[in-house]
Amino acid sequence: MTAGGAGSGRASSNEVPSSGEGVKGPRSGEVSLSSLLLQDLDDAMTAVEGAGSIQALGDIMQSAVGKAGFESFTFVNGATVASTSESILMTVSKEWQSTYFAEGFLDVDPCVKRALTSNSPFMWSDIVLPEPDGPRLSGSRRTMDAARDHGYLDGLVLPLHLVDAKGSPYRSLCSFYWKENELLLPDVSRRYGHYFRMMALLWEQKLQDLSPGLSTLNVGNFAIIENARSTKALSGRERDVLSWAARGKTASETATILGLSIETVQHHLKKAQQKLTAANKTHAVAIAVHRGIVSL
């Protein structure tokens, strides 16, 4: 889960501290990058194996990322572009949580989309965003800009592609949020990205063991949101019919283009309107275009 700062460039006014200088994280105090030993992550993995609750898992992950200078983290469980069943665990600010879901950013977050097709850790700022086309911003750029407005300057994403107990593949991700000097993050990512990914894979597996207890709750800054996109995400067909509607096509024309019946097209349009809480088809198209879910 996002982002915020990709494609916007990093500040160059501050000199990059040497690897032995301290990085001050909001939750970790002064941390020397050179003193973040692999033993810290080994201890964290041992703690993960012994965790007895999802809350404990969240605390372990927050402590580990904090030692590396990150402010918070988000875990998206079961991420797919058209999924309607993601569960999200996060320690980001409640203000960012509210904005992220209210604006429908989960549908257009470029970090989520890239993680679906990437195996290697990447920074938010590695993503090249589309240039603005007039006054309208793409959904991905709106997501990134909003994250930066909330103080999240960059971050590190760990794609997690796994197989469940039934042998079915699913894709998850961890995103770590960076509020410090942006010039420091590449070194942190290079040093610890792959080690954090190993920890995250173990953490994810433990979460699956504990998942029957997963529910929606808030404890301080730790939030667990089940079925995070159940009323937000549009299916592939719903996006298709809205996309053609945005191009001025009638339900009959769209049915011919997609090889569907008119009734099926109308059904998908109605479902899209409900998910977007739109008053009518035109309103649904306007919302979808504004959020970057479909383009003209």
mmCIF file of C-alpha atoms in Angstrom:
data_model
loop_
_atom_site.group_PDB
_atom_site.id
_atom_site.type_symbol
_atom_site.label_atom_id
_atom_site.label_comp_id
_atom_site.label_asym_id
_atom_site.label_seq_id
_atom_site.Cartn_x
_atom_site.Cartn_y
_atom_site.Cartn_z
ATOM 1 C CA MET A 1 0.000 0.000 0.000
ATOM 2 C CA THR A 2 1.339 3.218 -1.038
ATOM 3 C CA ALA A 3 3.249 5.292 -1.696
ATOM 4 C CA GLY A 4 3.698 8.958 -1.723
ATOM 5 C CA GLY A 5 6.551 10.602 -3.432
ATOM 6 C CA ALA A 6 7.283 8.429 -6.412
ATOM 7 C CA GLY A 7 8.202 10.434 -9.440
ATOM 8 C CA SER A 8 8.370 13.639 -7.426
ATOM 9 C CA GLY A 9 12.156 13.633 -6.961
ATOM 10 C CA ARG A 10 14.153 13.584 -3.778
ATOM 11 C CA ALA A 11 15.360 16.605 -1.896
ATOM 12 C CA SER A 12 18.968 17.506 -2.580
ATOM 13 C CA SER A 13 19.495 20.283 -0.095
ATOM 14 C CA ASN A 14 20.568 17.984 2.738
ATOM 15 C CA GLU A 15 23.806 16.053 2.671
ATOM 16 C CA VAL A 16 23.495 12.308 2.990
ATOM 17 C CA PRO A 17 24.786 11.177 6.392
ATOM 18 C CA SER A 18 27.400 8.464 6.304
ATOM 19 C CA SER A 19 26.214 4.964 7.128
ATOM 20 C CA GLY A 20 27.474 5.417 10.650
ATOM 21 C CA GLU A 21 25.440 8.531 11.388
ATOM 22 C CA GLY A 22 22.133 8.323 13.162
ATOM 23 C CA VAL A 23 18.695 8.310 11.593
ATOM 24 C CA LYS A 24 15.958 9.534 13.837
ATOM 25 C CA GLY A 25 12.724 7.566 13.373
ATOM 26 C CA PRO A 26 9.472 8.675 15.042
ATOM 27 C CA ARG A 27 9.217 5.453 16.974
ATOM 28 C CA SER A 28 12.795 4.245 17.182
ATOM 29 C CA GLY A 29 14.796 7.243 18.430
ATOM 30 C CA GLU A 30 18.397 7.555 17.248
ATOM 31 C CA VAL A 31 19.383 4.567 15.135
ATOM 32 C CA SER A 32 22.772 3.948 13.562
ATOM 33 C CA LEU A 33 22.354 2.256 10.210
ATOM 34 C CA SER A 34 25.588 0.333 10.718
ATOM 35 C CA SER A 35 24.325 -0.972 14.061
ATOM 36 C CA LEU A 36 21.148 -2.483 12.627
ATOM 37 C CA LEU A 37 22.602 -5.991 12.749
ATOM 38 C CA LEU A 38 21.090 -8.993 11.070
ATOM 39 C CA GLN A 39 20.693 -10.366 14.587
ATOM 40 C CA ASP A 40 17.861 -7.863 15.079
ATOM 41 C CA LEU A 41 15.906 -9.418 12.216
ATOM 42 C CA ASP A 42 16.795 -12.931 13.390
ATOM 43 C CA ASP A 43 15.391 -12.067 16.817
ATOM 44 C CA ALA A 44 12.289 -10.648 15.158
ATOM 45 C CA MET A 45 11.759 -13.840 13.149
ATOM 46 C CA THR A 46 12.064 -15.889 16.321
ATOM 47 C CA ALA A 47 9.444 -13.645 17.921
ATOM 48 C CA VAL A 48 7.159 -14.079 14.886
ATOM 49 C CA GLU A 49 7.261 -17.856 15.270
ATOM 50 C CA GLY A 50 6.147 -17.526 18.876
ATOM 51 C CA ALA A 51 3.471 -14.860 18.336
ATOM 52 C CA GLY A 52 0.084 -15.840 19.722
ATOM 53 C CA SER A 53 -2.079 -13.103 18.223
ATOM 54 C CA ILE A 54 -2.368 -10.796 15.230
ATOM 55 C CA GLN A 55 -1.844 -7.843 17.554
ATOM 56 C CA ALA A 56 1.464 -9.358 18.673
ATOM 57 C CA LEU A 57 2.483 -9.860 15.035
ATOM 58 C CA GLY A 58 1.775 -6.217 14.316
ATOM 59 C CA ASP A 59 3.859 -5.104 17.268
ATOM 60 C CA ILE A 60 6.793 -7.284 16.154
ATOM 61 C CA MET A 61 6.735 -5.896 12.620
ATOM 62 C CA GLN A 62 6.413 -2.299 13.840
ATOM 63 C CA SER A 63 9.390 -2.729 16.133
ATOM 64 C CA ALA A 64 11.515 -4.245 13.364
ATOM 65 C CA VAL A 65 10.748 -1.562 10.767
ATOM 66 C CA GLY A 66 11.185 1.159 13.371
ATOM 67 C CA LYS A 67 14.765 0.042 14.018
ATOM 68 C CA ALA A 68 15.503 0.673 10.346
ATOM 69 C CA GLY A 69 14.076 4.199 10.543
ATOM 70 C CA PHE A 70 10.616 3.583 9.056
ATOM 71 C CA GLU A 71 7.659 5.320 10.666
ATOM 72 C CA SER A 72 5.004 2.653 10.087
ATOM 73 C CA PHE A 73 3.904 -0.210 7.852
ATOM 74 C CA THR A 74 0.933 -1.561 5.939
ATOM 75 C CA PHE A 75 0.298 -5.176 5.014
ATOM 76 C CA VAL A 76 -2.177 -6.002 2.239
ATOM 77 C CA ASN A 77 -3.286 -9.628 2.333
ATOM 78 C CA GLY A 78 -4.449 -11.284 -0.879
ATOM 79 C CA ALA A 79 -3.885 -8.337 -3.242
ATOM 80 C CA THR A 80 -5.281 -8.560 -6.763
ATOM 81 C CA VAL A 81 -6.296 -5.729 -9.045
ATOM 82 C CA ALA A 82 -9.948 -6.784 -9.062
ATOM 83 C CA SER A 83 -10.072 -8.475 -5.656
ATOM 84 C CA THR A 84 -12.902 -7.678 -3.289
ATOM 85 C CA SER A 85 -11.575 -9.496 -0.224
ATOM 86 C CA GLU A 86 -8.304 -7.894 0.831
ATOM 87 C CA SER A 87 -7.556 -7.608 4.509
ATOM 88 C CA ILE A 88 -5.233 -4.818 5.550
ATOM 89 C CA LEU A 89 -3.147 -4.399 8.688
ATOM 90 C CA MET A 90 -1.602 -0.986 9.232
ATOM 91 C CA THR A 91 0.140 1.270 11.727
ATOM 92 C CA VAL A 92 -0.087 4.423 9.616
ATOM 93 C CA SER A 93 -1.834 7.509 10.971
ATOM 94 C CA LYS A 94 -5.607 7.396 11.316
ATOM 95 C CA GLU A 95 -5.766 10.477 9.107
ATOM 96 C CA TRP A 96 -4.038 8.622 6.267
ATOM 97 C CA GLN A 97 -6.217 5.560 6.810
ATOM 98 C CA SER A 98 -9.318 7.726 6.458
ATOM 99 C CA THR A 99 -8.060 9.498 3.345
ATOM 100 C CA TYR A 100 -6.826 6.322 1.667
ATOM 101 C CA PHE A 101 -10.160 4.537 1.870
ATOM 102 C CA ALA A 102 -12.410 7.569 1.427
ATOM 103 C CA GLU A 103 -10.654 8.460 -1.845
ATOM 104 C CA GLY A 104 -10.676 4.877 -3.131
ATOM 105 C CA PHE A 105 -6.886 4.799 -3.436
ATOM 106 C CA LEU A 106 -6.747 1.024 -3.015
ATOM 107 C CA ASP A 107 -8.132 0.714 -6.547
ATOM 108 C CA VAL A 108 -5.443 2.918 -8.103
ATOM 109 C CA ASP A 109 -2.421 2.621 -5.784
ATOM 110 C CA PRO A 110 0.573 2.128 -8.128
ATOM 111 C CA CYS A 111 2.521 0.285 -5.424
ATOM 112 C CA VAL A 112 -0.206 -2.358 -5.160
ATOM 113 C CA LYS A 113 -0.303 -2.752 -8.937
ATOM 114 C CA ARG A 114 3.477 -3.063 -9.274
ATOM 115 C CA ALA A 115 3.696 -5.564 -6.413
ATOM 116 C CA LEU A 116 1.360 -7.890 -8.313
ATOM 117 C CA THR A 117 3.952 -8.354 -11.067
ATOM 118 C CA SER A 118 7.214 -7.912 -9.158
ATOM 119 C CA ASN A 119 9.182 -10.317 -6.989
ATOM 120 C CA SER A 120 11.876 -7.934 -5.774
ATOM 121 C CA PRO A 121 11.594 -5.181 -3.162
ATOM 122 C CA PHE A 122 11.212 -1.695 -4.622
ATOM 123 C CA MET A 123 10.937 1.862 -3.377
ATOM 124 C CA TRP A 124 7.880 4.006 -4.050
ATOM 125 C CA SER A 125 10.116 6.470 -5.849
ATOM 126 C CA ASP A 126 11.171 3.752 -8.318
ATOM 127 C CA ILE A 127 7.714 4.036 -9.910
ATOM 128 C CA VAL A 128 7.457 6.377 -12.868
ATOM 129 C CA LEU A 129 4.142 8.182 -12.715
ATOM 130 C CA PRO A 130 2.286 9.451 -15.788
ATOM 131 C CA GLU A 131 2.665 13.152 -16.430
ATOM 132 C CA PRO A 132 -0.427 15.255 -15.688
ATOM 133 C CA ASP A 133 -2.738 15.605 -18.690
ATOM 134 C CA GLY A 134 -4.230 19.010 -18.120
ATOM 135 C CA PRO A 135 -5.915 19.660 -14.783
ATOM 136 C CA ARG A 136 -6.921 16.017 -14.305
ATOM 137 C CA LEU A 137 -4.426 13.865 -12.373
ATOM 138 C CA SER A 138 -4.176 10.103 -12.736
ATOM 139 C CA GLY A 139 -5.307 7.967 -9.829
ATOM 140 C CA SER A 140 -1.745 6.821 -9.205
ATOM 141 C CA ARG A 141 -0.406 10.367 -9.003
ATOM 142 C CA ARG A 142 -3.273 11.465 -6.762
ATOM 143 C CA THR A 143 -2.436 8.579 -4.410
ATOM 144 C CA MET A 144 1.233 9.486 -4.269
ATOM 145 C CA ASP A 145 0.618 13.202 -3.851
ATOM 146 C CA ALA A 146 -1.861 12.581 -1.038
ATOM 147 C CA ALA A 147 0.598 10.316 0.809
ATOM 148 C CA ARG A 148 3.262 13.018 0.592
ATOM 149 C CA ASP A 149 0.754 15.544 1.925
ATOM 150 C CA HIS A 150 0.423 13.269 4.966
ATOM 151 C CA GLY A 151 4.185 13.304 5.488
ATOM 152 C CA TYR A 152 5.020 9.969 3.866
ATOM 153 C CA LEU A 153 7.888 10.946 1.572
ATOM 154 C CA ASP A 154 8.869 7.533 0.255
ATOM 155 C CA GLY A 155 8.755 3.901 1.234
ATOM 156 C CA LEU A 156 9.818 0.329 0.611
ATOM 157 C CA VAL A 157 7.476 -2.339 -0.796
ATOM 158 C CA LEU A 158 7.998 -6.085 -0.359
ATOM 159 C CA PRO A 159 5.962 -8.197 -2.832
ATOM 160 C CA LEU A 160 4.941 -11.556 -1.346
ATOM 161 C CA HIS A 161 3.744 -14.216 -3.800
ATOM 162 C CA LEU A 162 2.646 -17.341 -1.943
ATOM 163 C CA VAL A 163 0.478 -20.451 -2.146
ATOM 164 C CA ASP A 164 -2.307 -21.205 0.329
ATOM 165 C CA ALA A 165 -3.136 -24.523 1.985
ATOM 166 C CA LYS A 166 -5.228 -25.548 -1.048
ATOM 167 C CA GLY A 167 -2.393 -24.856 -3.463
ATOM 168 C CA SER A 168 -3.955 -21.694 -4.851
ATOM 169 C CA PRO A 169 -1.590 -18.766 -5.528
ATOM 170 C CA TYR A 170 -2.234 -15.421 -3.913
ATOM 171 C CA ARG A 171 -0.288 -12.181 -3.745
ATOM 172 C CA SER A 172 0.284 -9.960 -0.751
ATOM 173 C CA LEU A 173 2.618 -7.100 0.071
ATOM 174 C CA CYS A 174 4.218 -5.157 2.895
ATOM 175 C CA SER A 175 4.818 -1.434 2.505
ATOM 176 C CA PHE A 176 7.080 0.480 4.910
ATOM 177 C CA TYR A 177 6.564 4.241 5.284
ATOM 178 C CA TRP A 178 9.495 6.660 5.345
ATOM 179 C CA LYS A 179 9.252 10.184 6.793
ATOM 180 C CA GLU A 180 12.952 10.961 7.182
ATOM 181 C CA ASN A 181 15.577 12.327 4.786
ATOM 182 C CA GLU A 182 14.669 10.777 1.428
ATOM 183 C CA LEU A 183 18.314 10.439 0.467
ATOM 184 C CA LEU A 184 18.846 7.855 3.210
ATOM 185 C CA LEU A 185 16.248 5.358 2.009
ATOM 186 C CA PRO A 186 18.187 3.858 -0.947
ATOM 187 C CA ASP A 187 20.949 2.750 1.423
ATOM 188 C CA VAL A 188 18.451 1.256 3.893
ATOM 189 C CA SER A 189 16.651 -0.503 1.048
ATOM 190 C CA ARG A 190 19.886 -1.872 -0.410
ATOM 191 C CA ARG A 191 21.151 -3.120 2.961
ATOM 192 C CA TYR A 192 18.005 -4.636 4.411
ATOM 193 C CA GLY A 193 15.322 -4.975 1.724
ATOM 194 C CA HIS A 194 15.855 -8.677 1.026
ATOM 195 C CA TYR A 195 16.261 -9.518 4.724
ATOM 196 C CA PHE A 196 12.997 -7.761 5.494
ATOM 197 C CA ARG A 197 11.375 -9.741 2.690
ATOM 198 C CA MET A 198 12.484 -13.027 4.300
ATOM 199 C CA MET A 199 11.027 -11.856 7.595
ATOM 200 C CA ALA A 200 7.819 -10.710 5.883
ATOM 201 C CA LEU A 201 7.339 -14.134 4.275
ATOM 202 C CA LEU A 202 7.578 -15.811 7.681
ATOM 203 C CA TRP A 203 5.326 -13.103 9.157
ATOM 204 C CA GLU A 204 2.760 -13.693 6.415
ATOM 205 C CA GLN A 205 2.738 -17.437 7.031
ATOM 206 C CA LYS A 206 2.187 -16.884 10.750
ATOM 207 C CA LEU A 207 -0.645 -14.521 9.924
ATOM 208 C CA GLN A 208 -2.312 -17.278 7.883
ATOM 209 C CA ASP A 209 -2.082 -19.549 10.930
ATOM 210 C CA LEU A 210 -3.772 -16.881 13.064
ATOM 211 C CA SER A 211 -6.176 -15.566 10.411
ATOM 212 C CA PRO A 212 -9.346 -17.225 11.809
ATOM 213 C CA GLY A 213 -9.174 -14.492 14.462
ATOM 214 C CA LEU A 214 -8.887 -11.692 11.919
ATOM 215 C CA SER A 215 -11.500 -8.988 12.396
ATOM 216 C CA THR A 216 -11.986 -5.280 11.998
ATOM 217 C CA LEU A 217 -10.611 -3.330 14.945
ATOM 218 C CA ASN A 218 -8.480 -0.407 16.029
ATOM 219 C CA VAL A 219 -5.995 -0.514 18.902
ATOM 220 C CA GLY A 220 -4.119 2.763 19.190
ATOM 221 C CA ASN A 221 -2.463 3.308 15.818
ATOM 222 C CA PHE A 222 -2.728 -0.377 14.902
ATOM 223 C CA ALA A 223 -5.682 -1.142 12.627
ATOM 224 C CA ILE A 224 -6.956 -4.388 11.144
ATOM 225 C CA ILE A 225 -9.453 -3.902 8.337
ATOM 226 C CA GLU A 226 -11.084 -7.037 6.969
ATOM 227 C CA ASN A 227 -12.549 -7.097 3.438
ATOM 228 C CA ALA A 228 -11.036 -3.658 2.926
ATOM 229 C CA ARG A 229 -12.230 -3.319 -0.632
ATOM 230 C CA SER A 230 -15.510 -5.252 -0.476
ATOM 231 C CA THR A 231 -17.597 -2.189 -1.345
ATOM 232 C CA LYS A 232 -14.950 -0.302 -3.313
ATOM 233 C CA ALA A 233 -13.430 -2.559 -5.913
ATOM 234 C CA LEU A 234 -14.888 -2.883 -9.361
ATOM 235 C CA SER A 235 -14.669 -6.213 -11.135
ATOM 236 C CA GLY A 236 -12.974 -6.384 -14.507
ATOM 237 C CA ARG A 237 -16.345 -6.411 -16.294
ATOM 238 C CA GLU A 238 -17.608 -3.483 -14.256
ATOM 239 C CA ARG A 239 -14.562 -1.467 -15.258
ATOM 240 C CA ASP A 240 -15.032 -2.551 -18.875
ATOM 241 C CA VAL A 241 -18.631 -1.356 -19.133
ATOM 242 C CA LEU A 242 -17.817 1.892 -17.333
ATOM 243 C CA SER A 243 -14.859 2.458 -19.623
ATOM 244 C CA TRP A 244 -17.040 2.138 -22.709
ATOM 245 C CA ALA A 245 -19.732 4.294 -21.100
ATOM 246 C CA ALA A 246 -17.053 6.928 -20.510
ATOM 247 C CA ARG A 247 -16.423 6.842 -24.271
ATOM 248 C CA GLY A 248 -20.077 7.548 -24.953
ATOM 249 C CA LYS A 249 -21.190 4.035 -25.812
ATOM 250 C CA THR A 250 -24.737 2.935 -25.026
ATOM 251 C CA ALA A 251 -25.505 -0.315 -23.212
ATOM 252 C CA SER A 252 -26.456 -1.864 -26.554
ATOM 253 C CA GLU A 253 -23.196 -0.775 -28.208
ATOM 254 C CA THR A 254 -21.164 -1.964 -25.232
ATOM 255 C CA ALA A 255 -22.918 -5.340 -25.337
ATOM 256 C CA THR A 256 -21.925 -5.760 -28.982
ATOM 257 C CA ILE A 257 -18.310 -4.736 -28.322
ATOM 258 C CA LEU A 258 -17.880 -7.075 -25.346
ATOM 259 C CA GLY A 259 -19.984 -9.929 -26.699
ATOM 260 C CA LEU A 260 -22.470 -9.725 -23.829
ATOM 261 C CA SER A 261 -26.216 -9.354 -23.584
ATOM 262 C CA ILE A 262 -27.675 -5.919 -22.937
ATOM 263 C CA GLU A 263 -29.084 -7.226 -19.655
ATOM 264 C CA THR A 264 -25.615 -8.334 -18.522
ATOM 265 C CA VAL A 265 -24.122 -4.940 -19.372
ATOM 266 C CA GLN A 266 -26.896 -3.194 -17.467
ATOM 267 C CA HIS A 267 -26.308 -5.514 -14.506
ATOM 268 C CA HIS A 268 -22.598 -4.623 -14.408
ATOM 269 C CA LEU A 269 -23.393 -0.923 -14.702
ATOM 270 C CA LYS A 270 -25.829 -1.165 -11.805
ATOM 271 C CA LYS A 271 -23.284 -2.989 -9.629
ATOM 272 C CA ALA A 272 -20.636 -0.371 -10.455
ATOM 273 C CA GLN A 273 -23.027 2.426 -9.504
ATOM 274 C CA GLN A 274 -23.736 0.741 -6.169
ATOM 275 C CA LYS A 275 -20.056 0.216 -5.365
ATOM 276 C CA LEU A 276 -19.221 3.809 -6.233
ATOM 277 C CA THR A 277 -22.355 5.084 -4.421
ATOM 278 C CA ALA A 278 -23.279 6.917 -7.616
ATOM 279 C CA ALA A 279 -26.720 8.344 -8.355
ATOM 280 C CA ASN A 280 -26.706 7.153 -11.976
ATOM 281 C CA LYS A 281 -24.465 5.910 -14.790
ATOM 282 C CA THR A 282 -23.139 9.366 -15.633
ATOM 283 C CA HIS A 283 -22.268 9.969 -11.994
ATOM 284 C CA ALA A 284 -20.528 6.573 -11.804
ATOM 285 C CA VAL A 285 -18.436 7.383 -14.887
ATOM 286 C CA ALA A 286 -17.450 10.743 -13.403
ATOM 287 C CA ILE A 287 -16.351 9.131 -10.133
ATOM 288 C CA ALA A 288 -14.421 6.376 -11.915
ATOM 289 C CA VAL A 289 -12.594 8.852 -14.152
ATOM 290 C CA HIS A 290 -11.824 11.151 -11.220
ATOM 291 C CA ARG A 291 -10.333 8.289 -9.212
ATOM 292 C CA GLY A 292 -8.381 6.991 -12.174
ATOM 293 C CA ILE A 293 -10.210 3.653 -12.217
ATOM 294 C CA VAL A 294 -11.039 4.161 -15.889
ATOM 295 C CA SER A 295 -9.580 6.594 -18.400
ATOM 296 C CA LEU A 296 -11.067 8.416 -21.352
#
